[in-house]
Amino acid sequence: MESIILQLLNGLDKGSAYALIALGLTLIFGTLGVVNFAHGALFMMGAFIAVTLNMLFGVSFEVEDPTRTDFLGNVMMVDTPYVVYWFGEDFGNWLIDWSVPISVLVAIPVMALIGVAMERGLIRFFYKRPHADQILVTFGLAIVLQEIIKAFYGANPIPTPAPEAFVGSFDVGQLLGFDPFAVMYPYWRLVYFFFAALIIGLVFAFLQFTTFGMVVRAGMADRETVGLLGIDIDKRFVTMFAIAAIVAGLAGVMYTPILSPNYHIGMDFLVLSFVVVVVGGMGSLPGAVAAGFLLGILQSFASMSWIIELIPGINQVVIYLVAIVILLTRPRGLMGRKGVMEE
Amino acid sequence: MSFSKVSRRGVMKAGAATGVALATPTLFTGAVWADGHTGFTNAPGEGSVTLGFNVPQTGAYADEGADELRAYQLAVQHLNGEGDGGMLNTFSERNLDGTGILGRRVEFVTGDTQTNSDAARASARSMIERDGAIMITGGSSSGVAVAVQGLCQDAGVIFMAGLTHANDTTGKDRRANGFRHFFNTEMTGRALAPILEGLYGADRKAYHLTADYNWGWSQERSIRAYTEGLGWETVNSVLTPVGAGDFSSYLTPVANSGADVLILNHYGGDMVNSLTQAVQFGLRDMQANGVDFAVVVPLFSRLMAQGAGSAIANIHGSTNWHWSLSDEGSQAFTRSFGTEYGFPPSQAAHTCYVQTLLYADAVQRAGSFNPCAVVEALEGFEFDGLGNGPTLYRADDHQCFKDVLVVRGKENPENEYDLLEVVEVTPRDAVTYAVDHPDFVEGQLGSCNPGA
């Protein structure tokens, strides 16, 4: 039972990342009709915003410490970060320690700018082009972006830890009446799950309860009629692109303590997220979220050792098997609109 | 027969003929013959010789690859008489004097293996065919090493393996043109098992997570053989894909599996992730079966320790070499590398640097770049002064036999490089296995191939 609860938590955690990326993907497809293969790169850029802020807070000057020697036997140079020098030991170290959560505040405007630049600078020229063209150009853009990151940050993963307060595991089992230490789960992974739930809730609330969201939903359903009412739907769709970029970026920022980011982290998630969108139903926001969690949980359970023993390799193909079954039996996906992917 | 018929001219002719006959074997294996012989792949001209450094510049082992490349560049500098000479000053052989190899300036080309056998073979092929590389070296993955070793054998160039730890490299997949300085999983098992017994006793239950490729299988097989030999029970072993990133699904069942030891048969970025996540899941701090839960990393390295940060505390493993060793050779290399790059070298850097020097020395001793002459010079070659004590390149399998280190992750490192401490130097005799060891017996070196 403990194993099942742990795998469920793992699944929810993986599913959180899949759902956040798939949510942005499906927002863009639903509003702009663009299949954005550069969406994984937006996740990666979010992760590297956290890396950059962590590095910036860590920029330091060297002072000789005559009491210590380095590996060559020379007098050791001790680093003092500027933030510690400027703001004092307590606040300076707190800034460094909390660099990942603080990056969320930085990522919102930066990702919005990146999103708008991407849409205005490239994507808008492909609205009326076939999906194949859109896929090619956005895939090309993704490769360019990841090569830029590689050139600046190198090819190696860059550890970006969670704040000290979130290091260690929470005894989930005791809450559920199990023995102490029976179901321990890392704090930061729980934080990630609740953060993802909050972001998903905010996006849905925005679309459901604001006039802007109402217009966007109307535009998703019938773009032409909304246009005839004198509403500049394109302007609103640019905003939606920016929101999708912010959601992907925030997903990347908060994921850095779970998996040290490298230049291809976005590409690793992109393929899975597309499968999530297809399974959930192209253009369906609830579908993307539901399929994200569903496939995350399935993948997690498929990694249990007795299942792998029974069907070797199932953990690596389970998502694709589900996608094949769904597409064969229900081409529009679990919650997709009739007609999409059914022609 | 009368002695009067023996003329002075006849005696001189006979003497000359006898002299030629006696000198013949030397002539055909020595420098005179070798210098004039160009019937081999990429025979260098008079000015320079090109070496091919094939390392992972991207992917899960990119950290190691970057450090390997630094070491190769340092070795080239030293061979060409630049810098402080590093281990040329401590090497027991004195054939390398900073004038390149056999008077040719050393040049090099590099390739990216991407930790992928196909990509590694393609870049090695390109270096041999397009750039004229006469020796290929590098690695950081046993799968890659085995693939490139086969290619070098077919092409007729020498392969001086970099970081490759699977038994197969000098076992089932050994080749006459290939040589490995690095230790292997059998040696890790022999060095680590007595330490594990001392630390954790003979009644333990182990859970293995194993990288699903050539090296991972080899590592698991060896460590299982030796821990089960101690009396440990293997509760479970699960194969994990290389580059999995998130190992949480594989780690969560460990806590309730009945195991009290987790053995991570992972390396590079995978090890960084799996070890960090194992600690995040509280495995290092929990108790099981009434004892403290233990995590073991059979193949450890300073670069991995750096990536895993505080997660390494009190974790044991084996390593080929460590910069903190106090012998003259290790100190010379650490000083040379540290001065050049500002941080100490990794074990990957060390083995690659040493391999380059060993190749250059073998060519120098053979008096020829002909791969068959180099093979002959390296087989059964005994040397010292390169950081692991007296070392033998065994002729039967082209495997180096030398001391193996057991290390532990420090709890309170003094600086960012002071992460591992050497807890045991297992002597060469204790890690040497018989030529007919069951894990190695399938391999055949075959004959050396000089190529063209």
PDB file of N, CA and C in Angstrom, chain A residues 127-191:
ATOM      1  N   TYR A 127       0.490  31.841 -39.200  1.00  0.00           N
ATOM      2  CA  TYR A 127      -0.884  31.506 -38.801  1.00  0.00           C
ATOM      3  C   TYR A 127      -1.649  30.810 -39.914  1.00  0.00           C
ATOM      4  N   LYS A 128      -1.439  31.316 -41.140  1.00  0.00           N
ATOM      5  CA  LYS A 128      -2.251  30.789 -42.242  1.00  0.00           C
ATOM      6  C   LYS A 128      -1.531  29.707 -43.025  1.00  0.00           C
ATOM      7  N   ARG A 129      -0.384  29.326 -42.549  1.00  0.00           N
ATOM      8  CA  ARG A 129       0.382  28.276 -43.232  1.00  0.00           C
ATOM      9  C   ARG A 129      -0.023  26.916 -42.688  1.00  0.00           C
ATOM     10  N   PRO A 130       0.235  25.837 -43.436  1.00  0.00           N
ATOM     11  CA  PRO A 130      -0.128  24.489 -42.948  1.00  0.00           C
ATOM     12  C   PRO A 130       0.602  24.144 -41.648  1.00  0.00           C
ATOM     13  N   HIS A 131       0.009  23.194 -40.899  1.00  0.00           N
ATOM     14  CA  HIS A 131       0.607  22.789 -39.627  1.00  0.00           C
ATOM     15  C   HIS A 131       2.037  22.263 -39.802  1.00  0.00           C
ATOM     16  N   ALA A 132       2.284  21.614 -40.945  1.00  0.00           N
ATOM     17  CA  ALA A 132       3.630  21.069 -41.183  1.00  0.00           C
ATOM     18  C   ALA A 132       4.667  22.193 -41.181  1.00  0.00           C
ATOM     19  N   ASP A 133       4.323  23.339 -41.809  1.00  0.00           N
ATOM     20  CA  ASP A 133       5.238  24.491 -41.826  1.00  0.00           C
ATOM     21  C   ASP A 133       5.452  25.020 -40.415  1.00  0.00           C
ATOM     22  N   GLN A 134       4.350  25.094 -39.665  1.00  0.00           N
ATOM     23  CA  GLN A 134       4.444  25.606 -38.288  1.00  0.00           C
ATOM     24  C   GLN A 134       5.360  24.708 -37.447  1.00  0.00           C
ATOM     25  N   ILE A 135       5.187  23.404 -37.630  1.00  0.00           N
ATOM     26  CA  ILE A 135       6.012  22.468 -36.854  1.00  0.00           C
ATOM     27  C   ILE A 135       7.482  22.654 -37.208  1.00  0.00           C
ATOM     28  N   LEU A 136       7.758  22.756 -38.504  1.00  0.00           N
ATOM     29  CA  LEU A 136       9.160  22.894 -38.936  1.00  0.00           C
ATOM     30  C   LEU A 136       9.794  24.151 -38.388  1.00  0.00           C
ATOM     31  N   VAL A 137       9.083  25.274 -38.500  1.00  0.00           N
ATOM     32  CA  VAL A 137       9.704  26.544 -38.089  1.00  0.00           C
ATOM     33  C   VAL A 137       9.842  26.617 -36.574  1.00  0.00           C
ATOM     34  N   THR A 138       8.843  26.122 -35.851  1.00  0.00           N
ATOM     35  CA  THR A 138       8.953  26.199 -34.381  1.00  0.00           C
ATOM     36  C   THR A 138       9.986  25.187 -33.869  1.00  0.00           C
ATOM     37  N   PHE A 139      10.100  24.054 -34.547  1.00  0.00           N
ATOM     38  CA  PHE A 139      11.126  23.078 -34.148  1.00  0.00           C
ATOM     39  C   PHE A 139      12.520  23.682 -34.376  1.00  0.00           C
ATOM     40  N   GLY A 140      12.651  24.367 -35.517  1.00  0.00           N
ATOM     41  CA  GLY A 140      13.923  25.043 -35.817  1.00  0.00           C
ATOM     42  C   GLY A 140      14.235  26.086 -34.755  1.00  0.00           C
ATOM     43  N   LEU A 141      13.213  26.827 -34.364  1.00  0.00           N
ATOM     44  CA  LEU A 141      13.396  27.856 -33.335  1.00  0.00           C
ATOM     45  C   LEU A 141      13.841  27.213 -32.014  1.00  0.00           C
ATOM     46  N   ALA A 142      13.228  26.078 -31.701  1.00  0.00           N
ATOM     47  CA  ALA A 142      13.586  25.381 -30.455  1.00  0.00           C
ATOM     48  C   ALA A 142      15.063  24.988 -30.479  1.00  0.00           C
ATOM     49  N   ILE A 143      15.532  24.498 -31.622  1.00  0.00           N
ATOM     50  CA  ILE A 143      16.939  24.089 -31.717  1.00  0.00           C
ATOM     51  C   ILE A 143      17.860  25.295 -31.572  1.00  0.00           C
ATOM     52  N   VAL A 144      17.471  26.412 -32.218  1.00  0.00           N
ATOM     53  CA  VAL A 144      18.289  27.633 -32.098  1.00  0.00           C
ATOM     54  C   VAL A 144      18.375  28.058 -30.627  1.00  0.00           C
ATOM     55  N   LEU A 145      17.216  28.070 -29.954  1.00  0.00           N
ATOM     56  CA  LEU A 145      17.200  28.514 -28.552  1.00  0.00           C
ATOM     57  C   LEU A 145      18.051  27.597 -27.675  1.00  0.00           C
ATOM     58  N   GLN A 146      17.949  26.294 -27.904  1.00  0.00           N
ATOM     59  CA  GLN A 146      18.724  25.399 -27.038  1.00  0.00           C
ATOM     60  C   GLN A 146      20.225  25.488 -27.334  1.00  0.00           C
ATOM     61  N   GLU A 147      20.585  25.785 -28.584  1.00  0.00           N
ATOM     62  CA  GLU A 147      22.007  25.962 -28.893  1.00  0.00           C
ATOM     63  C   GLU A 147      22.551  27.247 -28.271  1.00  0.00           C
ATOM     64  N   ILE A 148      21.689  28.274 -28.204  1.00  0.00           N
ATOM     65  CA  ILE A 148      22.113  29.530 -27.554  1.00  0.00           C
ATOM     66  C   ILE A 148      22.377  29.253 -26.072  1.00  0.00           C
ATOM     67  N   ILE A 149      21.460  28.516 -25.441  1.00  0.00           N
ATOM     68  CA  ILE A 149      21.628  28.190 -24.017  1.00  0.00           C
ATOM     69  C   ILE A 149      22.905  27.369 -23.829  1.00  0.00           C
ATOM     70  N   LYS A 150      23.134  26.422 -24.743  1.00  0.00           N
ATOM     71  CA  LYS A 150      24.333  25.576 -24.642  1.00  0.00           C
ATOM     72  C   LYS A 150      25.605  26.424 -24.764  1.00  0.00           C
ATOM     73  N   ALA A 151      25.564  27.394 -25.689  1.00  0.00           N
ATOM     74  CA  ALA A 151      26.751  28.231 -25.890  1.00  0.00           C
ATOM     75  C   ALA A 151      27.057  29.056 -24.637  1.00  0.00           C
ATOM     76  N   PHE A 152      26.013  29.537 -23.962  1.00  0.00           N
ATOM     77  CA  PHE A 152      26.228  30.395 -22.797  1.00  0.00           C
ATOM     78  C   PHE A 152      26.470  29.611 -21.508  1.00  0.00           C
ATOM     79  N   TYR A 153      25.773  28.493 -21.359  1.00  0.00           N
ATOM     80  CA  TYR A 153      25.804  27.790 -20.065  1.00  0.00           C
ATOM     81  C   TYR A 153      26.538  26.446 -20.129  1.00  0.00           C
ATOM     82  N   GLY A 154      26.941  26.025 -21.302  1.00  0.00           N
ATOM     83  CA  GLY A 154      27.623  24.736 -21.440  1.00  0.00           C
ATOM     84  C   GLY A 154      26.635  23.592 -21.539  1.00  0.00           C
ATOM     85  N   ALA A 155      27.206  22.388 -21.709  1.00  0.00           N
ATOM     86  CA  ALA A 155      26.359  21.219 -21.967  1.00  0.00           C
ATOM     87  C   ALA A 155      25.965  20.488 -20.680  1.00  0.00           C
ATOM     88  N   ASN A 156      26.620  20.838 -19.586  1.00  0.00           N
ATOM     89  CA  ASN A 156      26.409  20.055 -18.366  1.00  0.00           C
ATOM     90  C   ASN A 156      25.211  20.535 -17.559  1.00  0.00           C
ATOM     91  N   PRO A 157      24.565  19.610 -16.834  1.00  0.00           N
ATOM     92  CA  PRO A 157      23.475  20.029 -15.948  1.00  0.00           C
ATOM     93  C   PRO A 157      24.015  20.957 -14.861  1.00  0.00           C
ATOM     94  N   ILE A 158      23.212  21.926 -14.487  1.00  0.00           N
ATOM     95  CA  ILE A 158      23.655  22.902 -13.476  1.00  0.00           C
ATOM     96  C   ILE A 158      22.764  22.761 -12.240  1.00  0.00           C
ATOM     97  N   PRO A 159      23.310  22.203 -11.136  1.00  0.00           N
ATOM     98  CA  PRO A 159      22.475  22.023  -9.942  1.00  0.00           C
ATOM     99  C   PRO A 159      21.971  23.364  -9.411  1.00  0.00           C
ATOM    100  N   THR A 160      20.687  23.440  -9.160  1.00  0.00           N
ATOM    101  CA  THR A 160      20.079  24.659  -8.616  1.00  0.00           C
ATOM    102  C   THR A 160      19.170  24.234  -7.463  1.00  0.00           C
ATOM    103  N   PRO A 161      19.684  24.265  -6.246  1.00  0.00           N
ATOM    104  CA  PRO A 161      18.958  23.636  -5.132  1.00  0.00           C
ATOM    105  C   PRO A 161      17.745  24.429  -4.645  1.00  0.00           C
ATOM    106  N   ALA A 162      16.878  23.701  -3.967  1.00  0.00           N
ATOM    107  CA  ALA A 162      15.718  24.315  -3.313  1.00  0.00           C
ATOM    108  C   ALA A 162      16.191  24.991  -2.033  1.00  0.00           C
ATOM    109  N   PRO A 163      15.388  25.914  -1.492  1.00  0.00           N
ATOM    110  CA  PRO A 163      15.781  26.531  -0.211  1.00  0.00           C
ATOM    111  C   PRO A 163      15.988  25.462   0.867  1.00  0.00           C
ATOM    112  N   GLU A 164      16.897  25.755   1.771  1.00  0.00           N
ATOM    113  CA  GLU A 164      17.245  24.823   2.847  1.00  0.00           C
ATOM    114  C   GLU A 164      15.996  24.333   3.595  1.00  0.00           C
ATOM    115  N   ALA A 165      15.020  25.226   3.728  1.00  0.00           N
ATOM    116  CA  ALA A 165      13.800  24.877   4.486  1.00  0.00           C
ATOM    117  C   ALA A 165      13.031  23.737   3.826  1.00  0.00           C
ATOM    118  N   PHE A 166      13.254  23.525   2.536  1.00  0.00           N
ATOM    119  CA  PHE A 166      12.508  22.483   1.822  1.00  0.00           C
ATOM    120  C   PHE A 166      13.372  21.264   1.496  1.00  0.00           C
ATOM    121  N   VAL A 167      14.544  21.184   2.100  1.00  0.00           N
ATOM    122  CA  VAL A 167      15.385  19.999   1.901  1.00  0.00           C
ATOM    123  C   VAL A 167      14.899  18.919   2.854  1.00  0.00           C
ATOM    124  N   GLY A 168      14.863  17.684   2.401  1.00  0.00           N
ATOM    125  CA  GLY A 168      14.396  16.587   3.256  1.00  0.00           C
ATOM    126  C   GLY A 168      13.015  16.104   2.835  1.00  0.00           C
ATOM    127  N   SER A 169      12.479  15.192   3.613  1.00  0.00           N
ATOM    128  CA  SER A 169      11.210  14.553   3.228  1.00  0.00           C
ATOM    129  C   SER A 169      10.131  14.773   4.281  1.00  0.00           C
ATOM    130  N   PHE A 170       8.901  14.789   3.816  1.00  0.00           N
ATOM    131  CA  PHE A 170       7.742  14.952   4.688  1.00  0.00           C
ATOM    132  C   PHE A 170       7.104  13.578   4.901  1.00  0.00           C
ATOM    133  N   ASP A 171       6.687  13.330   6.139  1.00  0.00           N
ATOM    134  CA  ASP A 171       6.099  12.023   6.444  1.00  0.00           C
ATOM    135  C   ASP A 171       4.615  12.021   6.063  1.00  0.00           C
ATOM    136  N   VAL A 172       4.350  11.735   4.794  1.00  0.00           N
ATOM    137  CA  VAL A 172       2.971  11.722   4.299  1.00  0.00           C
ATOM    138  C   VAL A 172       2.198  10.580   4.960  1.00  0.00           C
ATOM    139  N   GLY A 173       2.887   9.473   5.219  1.00  0.00           N
ATOM    140  CA  GLY A 173       2.246   8.274   5.768  1.00  0.00           C
ATOM    141  C   GLY A 173       1.565   8.522   7.097  1.00  0.00           C
ATOM    142  N   GLN A 174       2.220   9.337   7.948  1.00  0.00           N
ATOM    143  CA  GLN A 174       1.636   9.574   9.278  1.00  0.00           C
ATOM    144  C   GLN A 174       0.302  10.307   9.180  1.00  0.00           C
ATOM    145  N   LEU A 175       0.196  11.191   8.163  1.00  0.00           N
ATOM    146  CA  LEU A 175      -1.080  11.893   7.951  1.00  0.00           C
ATOM    147  C   LEU A 175      -2.188  10.902   7.612  1.00  0.00           C
ATOM    148  N   LEU A 176      -1.793   9.810   6.972  1.00  0.00           N
ATOM    149  CA  LEU A 176      -2.789   8.831   6.502  1.00  0.00           C
ATOM    150  C   LEU A 176      -2.919   7.639   7.459  1.00  0.00           C
ATOM    151  N   GLY A 177      -2.257   7.729   8.598  1.00  0.00           N
ATOM    152  CA  GLY A 177      -2.391   6.682   9.606  1.00  0.00           C
ATOM    153  C   GLY A 177      -1.425   5.516   9.468  1.00  0.00           C
ATOM    154  N   PHE A 178      -0.392   5.679   8.655  1.00  0.00           N
ATOM    155  CA  PHE A 178       0.620   4.622   8.549  1.00  0.00           C
ATOM    156  C   PHE A 178       1.677   4.791   9.645  1.00  0.00           C
ATOM    157  N   ASP A 179       2.567   3.795   9.734  1.00  0.00           N
ATOM    158  CA  ASP A 179       3.667   3.900  10.687  1.00  0.00           C
ATOM    159  C   ASP A 179       4.569   5.071  10.306  1.00  0.00           C
ATOM    160  N   PRO A 180       5.276   5.632  11.296  1.00  0.00           N
ATOM    161  CA  PRO A 180       6.224   6.701  10.960  1.00  0.00           C
ATOM    162  C   PRO A 180       7.246   6.211   9.928  1.00  0.00           C
ATOM    163  N   PHE A 181       7.623   7.078   9.034  1.00  0.00           N
ATOM    164  CA  PHE A 181       8.630   6.847   7.967  1.00  0.00           C
ATOM    165  C   PHE A 181       8.182   5.826   6.910  1.00  0.00           C
ATOM    166  N   ALA A 182       6.911   5.417   6.927  1.00  0.00           N
ATOM    167  CA  ALA A 182       6.475   4.426   5.932  1.00  0.00           C
ATOM    168  C   ALA A 182       6.315   5.072   4.556  1.00  0.00           C
ATOM    169  N   VAL A 183       5.817   6.318   4.537  1.00  0.00           N
ATOM    170  CA  VAL A 183       5.637   7.010   3.247  1.00  0.00           C
ATOM    171  C   VAL A 183       6.260   8.396   3.372  1.00  0.00           C
ATOM    172  N   MET A 184       7.520   8.471   3.025  1.00  0.00           N
ATOM    173  CA  MET A 184       8.223   9.761   3.074  1.00  0.00           C
ATOM    174  C   MET A 184       8.282  10.328   1.661  1.00  0.00           C
ATOM    175  N   TYR A 185       8.014  11.629   1.533  1.00  0.00           N
ATOM    176  CA  TYR A 185       8.073  12.231   0.198  1.00  0.00           C
ATOM    177  C   TYR A 185       8.765  13.592   0.286  1.00  0.00           C
ATOM    178  N   PRO A 186       9.705  13.877  -0.648  1.00  0.00           N
ATOM    179  CA  PRO A 186      10.487  15.126  -0.561  1.00  0.00           C
ATOM    180  C   PRO A 186       9.601  16.377  -0.542  1.00  0.00           C
ATOM    181  N   TYR A 187       9.949  17.301   0.339  1.00  0.00           N
ATOM    182  CA  TYR A 187       9.172  18.540   0.485  1.00  0.00           C
ATOM    183  C   TYR A 187       9.009  19.276  -0.837  1.00  0.00           C
ATOM    184  N   TRP A 188      10.137  19.429  -1.561  1.00  0.00           N
ATOM    185  CA  TRP A 188      10.070  20.277  -2.750  1.00  0.00           C
ATOM    186  C   TRP A 188       9.140  19.688  -3.820  1.00  0.00           C
ATOM    187  N   ARG A 189       9.085  18.359  -3.882  1.00  0.00           N
ATOM    188  CA  ARG A 189       8.180  17.749  -4.870  1.00  0.00           C
ATOM    189  C   ARG A 189       6.726  18.029  -4.504  1.00  0.00           C
ATOM    190  N   LEU A 190       6.441  18.070  -3.208  1.00  0.00           N
ATOM    191  CA  LEU A 190       5.079  18.422  -2.782  1.00  0.00           C
ATOM    192  C   LEU A 190       4.807  19.888  -3.117  1.00  0.00           C
ATOM    193  N   VAL A 191       5.832  20.737  -2.896  1.00  0.00           N
ATOM    194  CA  VAL A 191       5.689  22.162  -3.241  1.00  0.00           C
ATOM    195  C   VAL A 191       5.372  22.295  -4.730  1.00  0.00           C
TER     196      VAL A 191
END
